[in-house]
Amino acid sequence: MAVETRASAFQTAQRRFDAAADVIGLSDDARRGLRDVKRELTVHFPVRMDDASVRVFTGWRVQHNISRGPAKGGIRYHPNINLDLVKALAMLMTWKCAAVGLPYGGSKGAVACDPNKLSMSELEHLTRRYATEIAILIGPEKDIPAPDMGTNPQVMAWIMDTISMHSGHSVTASVTGKPVDVGGSEGRIDAPGRGATYLTLEGLKYLHVDEETPTVAVQGYGQVGRSTARLLAEAGVKVVAVSDSRGGVYNPNGLDLGALEEHRQVRGGVTGFKKADNVTNDEIIELPVTVLVPAAVQDQITGENAGRIRARLITEGANAAISPEADPILHDRNIFVVPDIIANAGGVIVSYFEWVQDLQAFFWEEEEINTKLHHVITRAFYEILHTSVNKRIDMRLAAYALAVQRVANATTVRGIYP
Ligand code: GLU
C-alpha cells in the first residue's frame, strides 16, 4: 500500500519561501542563506513539581534570521510541538516582520508541555528555568520573546523578571506582551484581533461587498478570535457563529456576544448557548457567511474542504490555518484571503511599539497605539494588494514576495562576513 508522506511544517515553510523566491527571481546564493534557520537551541531542563518529584521538560529557541534587526517571536507552550514546527514558525516571523516593515528578524520558542495541567507555581518554575536556559540568546538587542499559544502576560512578566535578576537591573525591553504594570503596552492584548479587524474591513471595502450587514463566522475563541469577534461587531459586522475547541454555536440572525461571554464564563465554553444552534468546528468553516476568520489552530482549511467554503473573504487569524493545498483552490474560486502573515501581525506590531516605549521609557496612550497600528497594518495591506494585482498572484504569495525581497536586500547590502 502506498504511504502518503506529508511535508513537515518546515518543509512547507520552505516551499512557500521557494515560491516567493521564484516570483522575485532570487539568486541561488541568496536562497541558500534564507532557506534555513540561523540558530536553533534545544534545551532539556528539570522542574520540581508540587509533589516534590522532578520532571524534565524540553524546549527550544530558534532564530531564523536577524539581518533586519533583533530576532522577534513568541513562545508557545503546547504538548504537540517539536523543533520542526518551531523552525517553521520562526521563519514565518521573519517574513511577518518584513511584510509589515518592522526592523526585526524572526524567531520562535516553545516548551513541550500542557500548561492547563500545571499549577501556577509549576508554570512559574518551568518558565523561569526555561528563560534561564535560553538567556544566552535573548535580550533587547538580540531576541525579544512575546506570548503565543499557551502563554500570556503573566508568563512574560516571569521571563522579564528572570532576565532582570540575572542582569541585576530591570530589563523591561527584553520581552513584549507584558502586563501594563511592568512596561507592557496599552492595546497589546487586543492587538492581533484589532489588526485582523482593520484588514477585514479593508478587504470588504476592496471587494465592494454591498450587503447591508456582512456576516462573520469566527473559528477559535481564544485571544485572537474573541477580540476579532468583538471588534468586528462594534464595526457593524454581524457575528453569526463562533467556536472553541469543544465546538461552536450558530445563529443566522446574529449572536449576542455579551450574553455569550457570560455563558462562556459559567460553562467554560461557548457550546450550549441558548438562542443558537450547536455546530462542529468543521461545520463552522462551511457556513454561508460573508467573512470567515479561522483563529484556532493550523490546517483548518485544507484541499479537502476549500471547495465547499461559502465565505467571500477569509481573514487567517491563526498562523497556518490554511494549508498550502487550499491556497490555489481558494484563489481559483475568487475567495479573497488576508493571509496570516499580515492578518495577525497586529500582535507583533504592537509588540514593536511596546519595545520602543520600554527603550525610551516613554509610554503612549491606547488611542495613539491603535492609530499607529492602523497606519502600519493598512499600509502593508495595500502594498501587498498592489503586488498581488500587478503580478497576478494571491495575497499570500504577494506578501511573501515583498517580505523575502526586503530580507534579501538587507542581506545583500550587509555582505558576507568576513
Ligand atoms: N506570537 C505572536 C505571533 O505569532 C506575536 C509575536 C510577537 O509579538 O513578537 O505573531
Short mmCIF file of C-alpha atoms and ligand atoms in Angstrom, two decimals:
data_model
loop_
_atom_site.label_atom_id
_atom_site.label_comp_id
_atom_site.label_asym_id
_atom_site.label_seq_id
_atom_site.Cartn_x
_atom_site.Cartn_y
_atom_site.Cartn_z
CA MET A 1 0.00 0.00 0.00
CA ALA A 2 1.35 3.42 -0.92
CA VAL A 3 2.08 5.55 2.12
CA GLU A 4 1.27 9.21 1.72
CA THR A 5 4.16 11.28 3.01
CA ARG A 6 3.06 14.69 4.23
CA ALA A 7 5.52 17.54 4.11
CA SER A 8 6.74 18.63 7.53
CA ALA A 9 5.83 22.11 8.77
CA PHE A 10 9.32 23.38 8.00
CA GLN A 11 9.32 21.84 4.51
CA THR A 12 6.01 23.60 3.89
CA ALA A 13 7.53 26.88 5.10
CA GLN A 14 10.48 26.33 2.76
CA ARG A 15 8.15 25.65 -0.17
CA ARG A 16 6.33 28.90 0.48
CA PHE A 17 9.70 30.67 0.59
CA ASP A 18 10.77 28.98 -2.69
CA ALA A 19 7.59 30.13 -4.43
CA ALA A 20 8.23 33.72 -3.32
CA ALA A 21 11.91 33.49 -4.33
CA ASP A 22 10.75 32.39 -7.81
CA VAL A 23 8.41 35.39 -8.09
CA ILE A 24 11.23 37.88 -7.35
CA GLY A 25 13.89 35.91 -9.25
CA LEU A 26 16.16 35.44 -6.23
CA SER A 27 19.61 34.01 -6.99
CA ASP A 28 20.54 30.53 -5.74
CA ASP A 29 23.21 32.03 -3.46
CA ALA A 30 20.70 34.34 -1.82
CA ARG A 31 18.22 31.48 -1.43
CA ARG A 32 20.70 29.25 0.34
CA GLY A 33 21.16 31.79 3.14
CA LEU A 34 17.44 32.26 3.75
CA ARG A 35 16.10 28.73 3.31
CA ASP A 36 17.40 27.52 6.66
CA VAL A 37 17.37 28.89 10.17
CA LYS A 38 20.35 30.75 11.61
CA ARG A 39 20.37 29.31 15.14
CA GLU A 40 18.49 26.53 16.87
CA LEU A 41 18.84 25.85 20.57
CA THR A 42 17.29 22.77 22.21
CA VAL A 43 17.20 22.63 25.99
CA HIS A 44 16.23 19.84 28.39
CA PHE A 45 15.72 21.10 31.89
CA PRO A 46 14.42 19.83 35.25
CA VAL A 47 11.49 21.34 37.12
CA ARG A 48 10.49 20.43 40.66
CA MET A 49 6.75 19.72 40.68
CA ASP A 50 4.32 20.46 43.52
CA ASP A 51 4.52 16.84 44.77
CA ALA A 52 8.34 17.25 45.07
CA SER A 53 9.04 14.97 42.10
CA VAL A 54 11.31 16.20 39.28
CA ARG A 55 10.21 16.28 35.65
CA VAL A 56 12.44 17.04 32.69
CA PHE A 57 10.95 19.28 30.00
CA THR A 58 12.21 20.00 26.50
CA GLY A 59 12.18 23.47 24.98
CA TRP A 60 13.60 25.39 22.03
CA ARG A 61 14.50 28.86 20.86
CA VAL A 62 15.11 29.22 17.15
CA GLN A 63 16.27 32.34 15.30
CA HIS A 64 15.62 32.17 11.59
CA ASN A 65 17.11 35.48 10.50
CA ILE A 66 18.49 38.66 12.09
CA SER A 67 19.57 40.73 9.07
CA ARG A 68 16.98 43.48 9.58
CA GLY A 69 17.25 43.75 13.37
CA PRO A 70 16.91 41.73 16.56
CA ALA A 71 15.02 38.45 16.30
CA LYS A 72 11.36 38.66 17.35
CA GLY A 73 8.81 35.98 18.06
CA GLY A 74 6.56 34.35 20.58
CA ILE A 75 6.93 31.46 23.00
CA ARG A 76 4.46 28.59 22.74
CA TYR A 77 3.56 26.12 25.49
CA HIS A 78 1.86 23.16 23.85
CA PRO A 79 2.04 19.36 24.15
CA ASN A 80 2.33 18.81 20.38
CA ILE A 81 5.34 20.86 19.46
CA ASN A 82 8.72 19.91 18.06
CA LEU A 83 11.81 21.53 16.60
CA ASP A 84 10.50 21.26 13.04
CA LEU A 85 7.39 23.31 13.85
CA VAL A 86 9.36 25.88 15.87
CA LYS A 87 11.69 26.37 12.87
CA ALA A 88 8.70 26.86 10.56
CA LEU A 89 7.15 29.39 12.96
CA ALA A 90 10.48 31.23 13.35
CA MET A 91 10.77 31.57 9.57
CA LEU A 92 7.19 32.83 9.40
CA MET A 93 8.11 35.55 11.94
CA THR A 94 10.95 36.79 9.69
CA TRP A 95 8.53 37.23 6.79
CA LYS A 96 5.78 38.65 9.02
CA CYS A 97 8.03 41.37 10.44
CA ALA A 98 9.42 42.20 7.00
CA ALA A 99 5.97 42.18 5.36
CA VAL A 100 4.72 44.90 7.71
CA GLY A 101 8.04 46.78 7.71
CA LEU A 102 9.25 46.22 11.28
CA PRO A 103 13.02 46.41 11.93
CA TYR A 104 13.20 42.84 13.20
CA GLY A 105 14.28 39.37 12.22
CA GLY A 106 12.28 36.28 13.13
CA SER A 107 12.41 33.71 15.93
CA LYS A 108 10.19 31.39 17.93
CA GLY A 109 10.41 29.48 21.17
CA ALA A 110 8.45 26.65 22.71
CA VAL A 111 8.25 24.21 25.59
CA ALA A 112 6.57 20.83 25.08
CA CYS A 113 4.05 20.81 27.92
CA ASP A 114 0.35 21.15 28.60
CA PRO A 115 0.05 24.40 30.55
CA ASN A 116 -3.53 23.54 31.58
CA LYS A 117 -2.20 20.59 33.55
CA LEU A 118 0.36 22.62 35.52
CA SER A 119 -0.32 24.55 38.72
CA MET A 120 0.58 28.26 38.82
CA SER A 121 3.72 27.53 40.80
CA GLU A 122 4.80 24.72 38.42
CA LEU A 123 4.20 27.06 35.49
CA GLU A 124 6.30 29.74 37.14
CA HIS A 125 9.19 27.34 37.89
CA LEU A 126 9.09 25.94 34.37
CA THR A 127 9.04 29.43 32.88
CA ARG A 128 11.90 30.79 34.98
CA ARG A 129 14.10 27.78 34.28
CA TYR A 130 13.31 27.83 30.54
CA ALA A 131 14.05 31.59 30.44
CA THR A 132 17.39 30.90 32.12
CA GLU A 133 18.21 28.13 29.62
CA ILE A 134 17.58 30.40 26.63
CA ALA A 135 19.00 33.54 28.28
CA ILE A 136 22.18 33.15 26.21
CA LEU A 137 20.11 34.14 23.17
CA ILE A 138 17.52 36.64 24.37
CA GLY A 139 17.72 40.33 25.27
CA PRO A 140 16.52 43.71 23.96
CA GLU A 141 19.13 43.98 21.20
CA LYS A 142 19.26 40.26 20.44
CA ASP A 143 15.96 38.42 20.53
CA ILE A 144 12.69 39.52 22.12
CA PRO A 145 10.07 36.91 23.11
CA ALA A 146 6.31 37.52 23.33
CA PRO A 147 3.18 35.47 24.08
CA ASP A 148 1.93 32.76 21.73
CA MET A 149 -0.37 29.76 22.18
CA GLY A 150 -0.39 28.63 25.83
CA THR A 151 1.49 31.66 27.21
CA ASN A 152 0.21 35.02 28.45
CA PRO A 153 1.26 38.35 30.02
CA GLN A 154 1.98 36.66 33.38
CA VAL A 155 4.42 34.24 31.73
CA MET A 156 6.09 37.23 30.01
CA ALA A 157 6.38 39.01 33.39
CA TRP A 158 8.21 35.98 34.84
CA ILE A 159 10.57 35.86 31.87
CA MET A 160 11.29 39.59 32.13
CA ASP A 161 11.88 39.25 35.87
CA THR A 162 14.22 36.27 35.39
CA ILE A 163 16.32 38.10 32.79
CA SER A 164 16.34 41.17 35.05
CA MET A 165 17.52 39.15 38.08
CA HIS A 166 20.43 37.83 36.04
CA SER A 167 21.32 41.37 34.93
CA GLY A 168 20.93 42.99 38.33
CA HIS A 169 18.51 45.62 36.99
CA SER A 170 15.12 45.70 35.27
CA VAL A 171 15.36 44.92 31.58
CA THR A 172 11.77 45.61 30.58
CA ALA A 173 12.54 45.66 26.83
CA SER A 174 13.70 42.02 26.94
CA VAL A 175 10.14 40.72 26.41
CA THR A 176 6.88 42.11 24.98
CA GLY A 177 3.26 41.30 25.75
CA LYS A 178 3.93 42.01 29.44
CA PRO A 179 1.30 43.33 31.86
CA VAL A 180 0.98 47.14 31.66
CA ASP A 181 2.27 47.42 35.27
CA VAL A 182 5.74 46.23 34.26
CA GLY A 183 6.31 48.05 30.98
CA GLY A 184 3.63 46.42 28.85
CA SER A 185 1.83 48.44 26.22
CA GLU A 186 -1.75 49.61 26.19
CA GLY A 187 -3.65 47.81 23.43
CA ARG A 188 -1.31 44.79 23.20
CA ILE A 189 -3.91 42.22 24.33
CA ASP A 190 -6.41 43.17 21.62
CA ALA A 191 -3.75 43.95 19.00
CA PRO A 192 -3.89 40.73 16.89
CA GLY A 193 -7.70 40.90 16.79
CA ARG A 194 -7.67 44.64 16.13
CA GLY A 195 -5.28 44.22 13.21
CA ALA A 196 -7.43 41.38 11.85
CA THR A 197 -10.50 43.61 12.18
CA TYR A 198 -8.88 46.56 10.33
CA LEU A 199 -7.86 44.27 7.47
CA THR A 200 -11.24 42.52 7.30
CA LEU A 201 -12.87 45.94 6.89
CA GLU A 202 -10.33 46.91 4.19
CA GLY A 203 -10.96 43.59 2.44
CA LEU A 204 -14.74 44.18 2.45
CA LYS A 205 -14.15 47.66 1.01
CA TYR A 206 -11.91 46.26 -1.72
CA LEU A 207 -14.46 43.56 -2.61
CA HIS A 208 -17.27 46.17 -2.74
CA VAL A 209 -19.43 43.97 -0.55
CA ASP A 210 -22.84 45.56 -0.97
CA GLU A 211 -24.76 43.58 1.64
CA GLU A 212 -26.20 45.88 4.27
CA THR A 213 -24.75 43.88 7.13
CA PRO A 214 -21.94 41.50 6.27
CA THR A 215 -21.79 38.40 8.46
CA VAL A 216 -18.80 36.64 10.03
CA ALA A 217 -18.04 33.21 11.49
CA VAL A 218 -15.06 33.01 13.87
CA GLN A 219 -13.47 29.62 14.45
CA GLY A 220 -11.45 29.66 17.68
CA TYR A 221 -12.44 31.79 20.65
CA GLY A 222 -9.08 32.42 22.24
CA GLN A 223 -7.39 35.81 22.49
CA VAL A 224 -7.37 36.46 18.72
CA GLY A 225 -10.86 35.10 17.98
CA ARG A 226 -12.57 36.89 20.87
CA SER A 227 -11.08 40.30 20.12
CA THR A 228 -11.79 39.95 16.41
CA ALA A 229 -15.43 38.98 17.01
CA ARG A 230 -15.98 41.83 19.45
CA LEU A 231 -14.28 44.49 17.33
CA LEU A 232 -15.96 43.36 14.10
CA ALA A 233 -19.35 43.51 15.87
CA GLU A 234 -18.53 47.05 17.04
CA ALA A 235 -17.75 47.92 13.40
CA GLY A 236 -21.18 46.71 12.24
CA VAL A 237 -20.34 43.20 11.03
CA LYS A 238 -22.87 40.64 12.28
CA VAL A 239 -21.21 37.80 14.21
CA VAL A 240 -23.35 34.74 13.43
CA ALA A 241 -21.09 31.90 14.60
CA VAL A 242 -18.15 31.31 16.93
CA SER A 243 -16.49 28.15 18.19
CA ASP A 244 -13.86 26.95 20.63
CA SER A 245 -12.07 23.62 20.94
CA ARG A 246 -15.27 21.85 22.08
CA GLY A 247 -17.49 23.09 19.23
CA GLY A 248 -19.43 26.16 18.23
CA VAL A 249 -22.74 28.00 18.08
CA TYR A 250 -24.59 29.50 15.10
CA ASN A 251 -27.49 31.89 14.78
CA PRO A 252 -28.03 33.41 11.30
CA ASN A 253 -29.67 36.43 12.95
CA GLY A 254 -26.56 37.22 14.97
CA LEU A 255 -25.16 36.25 18.38
CA ASP A 256 -25.46 38.42 21.48
CA LEU A 257 -21.75 38.49 22.36
CA GLY A 258 -22.30 39.91 25.85
CA ALA A 259 -24.68 37.10 26.79
CA LEU A 260 -22.38 34.59 25.11
CA GLU A 261 -19.43 35.78 27.20
CA GLU A 262 -21.46 35.32 30.41
CA HIS A 263 -22.39 31.81 29.27
CA ARG A 264 -18.73 31.04 28.48
CA GLN A 265 -17.54 32.25 31.90
CA VAL A 266 -20.02 29.92 33.61
CA ARG A 267 -19.77 26.89 31.30
CA GLY A 268 -16.13 27.18 30.29
CA GLY A 269 -17.05 27.10 26.56
CA VAL A 270 -19.48 28.51 24.00
CA THR A 271 -21.46 25.34 23.22
CA GLY A 272 -24.94 25.00 24.67
CA PHE A 273 -25.58 28.76 24.38
CA LYS A 274 -29.32 29.40 24.19
CA LYS A 275 -30.77 31.15 21.12
CA ALA A 276 -28.23 29.45 18.84
CA ASP A 277 -27.69 26.03 17.26
CA ASN A 278 -24.63 23.96 18.04
CA VAL A 279 -22.21 23.45 15.14
CA THR A 280 -18.97 21.50 14.91
CA ASN A 281 -15.60 23.04 14.16
CA ASP A 282 -15.77 21.51 10.67
CA GLU A 283 -19.25 22.88 10.02
CA ILE A 284 -18.38 26.43 11.05
CA ILE A 285 -15.84 26.59 8.20
CA GLU A 286 -18.55 25.93 5.61
CA LEU A 287 -21.31 28.26 6.83
CA PRO A 288 -22.92 30.74 4.40
CA VAL A 289 -21.21 33.91 5.68
CA THR A 290 -19.50 36.92 4.13
CA VAL A 291 -16.33 36.57 6.20
CA LEU A 292 -14.66 33.56 7.76
CA VAL A 293 -11.99 34.04 10.45
CA PRO A 294 -10.10 30.83 11.26
CA ALA A 295 -8.46 31.85 14.54
CA ALA A 296 -7.97 28.45 16.19
CA VAL A 297 -5.08 26.20 15.11
CA GLN A 298 -3.21 25.30 11.93
CA ASP A 299 -4.55 23.31 8.96
CA GLN A 300 -8.27 24.03 9.30
CA ILE A 301 -8.88 24.96 5.66
CA THR A 302 -7.44 22.22 3.51
CA GLY A 303 -7.54 20.80 -0.02
CA GLU A 304 -10.46 18.72 1.20
CA ASN A 305 -12.85 21.46 2.42
CA ALA A 306 -11.64 24.58 0.49
CA GLY A 307 -14.05 23.76 -2.35
CA ARG A 308 -17.03 23.97 -0.01
CA ILE A 309 -16.28 27.31 1.64
CA ARG A 310 -19.01 29.89 1.05
CA ALA A 311 -17.36 32.99 2.51
CA ARG A 312 -16.15 35.71 0.12
CA LEU A 313 -13.32 36.77 2.38
CA ILE A 314 -11.11 34.79 4.77
CA THR A 315 -9.04 36.56 7.40
CA GLU A 316 -6.49 33.99 8.54
CA GLY A 317 -6.24 34.81 12.25
CA ALA A 318 -4.30 31.70 13.31
CA ASN A 319 -0.85 31.00 11.88
CA ALA A 320 -1.05 28.46 9.01
CA ALA A 321 -4.82 27.91 9.41
CA ILE A 322 -4.92 27.48 5.61
CA SER A 323 -2.88 24.58 4.24
CA PRO A 324 -0.81 25.05 1.04
CA GLU A 325 -3.17 22.72 -0.89
CA ALA A 326 -6.10 25.03 -0.12
CA ASP A 327 -4.48 28.25 -1.41
CA PRO A 328 -4.89 27.63 -5.18
CA ILE A 329 -8.45 26.33 -4.71
CA LEU A 330 -9.46 29.48 -2.84
CA HIS A 331 -7.69 31.66 -5.43
CA ASP A 332 -9.48 29.92 -8.34
CA ARG A 333 -12.80 30.29 -6.55
CA ASN A 334 -12.19 34.04 -6.16
CA ILE A 335 -12.24 33.87 -2.38
CA PHE A 336 -10.12 36.73 -1.12
CA VAL A 337 -7.63 35.70 1.57
CA VAL A 338 -5.93 38.04 4.04
CA PRO A 339 -3.07 35.68 4.93
CA ASP A 340 -1.79 35.01 8.48
CA ILE A 341 1.44 36.88 7.89
CA ILE A 342 -0.47 40.18 7.90
CA ALA A 343 -3.85 39.11 9.33
CA ASN A 344 -2.45 38.53 12.82
CA ALA A 345 0.55 40.87 12.54
CA GLY A 346 -1.21 43.35 14.84
CA GLY A 347 0.32 41.38 17.72
CA VAL A 348 3.92 41.84 16.68
CA ILE A 349 3.31 45.41 15.51
CA VAL A 350 2.15 46.45 18.99
CA SER A 351 4.98 44.33 20.43
CA TYR A 352 7.29 46.60 18.45
CA PHE A 353 5.56 49.67 19.94
CA GLU A 354 5.96 48.12 23.40
CA TRP A 355 9.70 47.55 22.85
CA VAL A 356 10.14 51.12 21.58
CA GLN A 357 8.23 52.51 24.59
CA ASP A 358 10.34 50.42 27.00
CA LEU A 359 13.60 51.53 25.37
CA GLN A 360 12.69 55.21 25.57
CA ALA A 361 10.83 54.83 28.90
CA PHE A 362 8.03 56.95 27.49
CA PHE A 363 4.56 55.45 27.21
CA TRP A 364 1.77 56.23 24.77
CA GLU A 365 -1.98 56.20 25.23
CA GLU A 366 -4.10 53.47 23.73
CA GLU A 367 -5.62 55.76 21.12
CA GLU A 368 -2.17 56.61 19.79
CA ILE A 369 -1.22 52.92 19.71
CA ASN A 370 -4.37 51.98 17.78
CA THR A 371 -3.87 54.84 15.30
CA LYS A 372 -0.26 53.77 14.67
CA LEU A 373 -1.31 50.12 14.37
CA HIS A 374 -3.94 51.09 11.82
CA HIS A 375 -1.37 53.06 9.82
CA VAL A 376 1.28 50.31 9.76
CA ILE A 377 -1.04 47.40 9.00
CA THR A 378 -3.16 49.20 6.39
CA ARG A 379 -0.07 50.43 4.57
CA ALA A 380 1.23 46.84 4.45
CA PHE A 381 -2.15 45.60 3.22
CA TYR A 382 -2.19 47.99 0.24
CA GLU A 383 1.46 47.31 -0.64
CA ILE A 384 0.65 43.61 -0.70
CA LEU A 385 -2.61 44.14 -2.59
CA HIS A 386 -0.81 46.13 -5.31
CA THR A 387 1.81 43.42 -5.68
CA SER A 388 -0.93 40.79 -5.82
CA VAL A 389 -2.86 42.64 -8.54
CA ASN A 390 0.21 43.66 -10.58
CA LYS A 391 1.83 40.24 -10.54
CA ARG A 392 -1.48 38.32 -10.67
CA ILE A 393 -0.61 36.25 -7.62
CA ASP A 394 -2.58 35.59 -4.45
CA MET A 395 -2.22 37.77 -1.38
CA ARG A 396 -0.06 35.25 0.49
CA LEU A 397 2.45 34.90 -2.30
CA ALA A 398 2.49 38.68 -2.73
CA ALA A 399 3.15 39.18 1.00
CA TYR A 400 5.95 36.61 0.94
CA ALA A 401 7.46 38.12 -2.22
CA LEU A 402 7.62 41.59 -0.64
CA ALA A 403 8.96 40.22 2.64
CA VAL A 404 11.59 37.97 1.08
CA GLN A 405 12.76 40.85 -1.15
CA ARG A 406 13.24 43.09 1.91
CA VAL A 407 15.22 40.47 3.81
CA ALA A 408 17.29 39.62 0.71
CA ASN A 409 18.07 43.33 0.21
CA ALA A 410 19.27 43.62 3.82
CA THR A 411 21.43 40.52 3.45
CA THR A 412 22.96 41.72 0.18
CA VAL A 413 23.75 45.22 1.33
CA ARG A 414 25.35 43.92 4.53
CA GLY A 415 27.52 41.45 2.61
CA ILE A 416 29.12 38.29 3.88
CA TYR A 417 31.40 38.42 6.90
CA PRO A 418 34.43 38.20 6.90
N1 GLU B 1 3.20 35.17 18.81
C1 GLU B 1 2.73 36.26 18.00
C2 GLU B 1 2.91 35.94 16.53
O1 GLU B 1 2.98 34.80 16.13
C3 GLU B 1 3.36 37.58 18.43
C4 GLU B 1 4.84 37.65 18.32
C5 GLU B 1 5.43 38.93 18.90
O2 GLU B 1 4.69 39.81 19.31
O3 GLU B 1 6.66 39.01 18.92
O4 GLU B 1 2.92 36.82 15.72
#
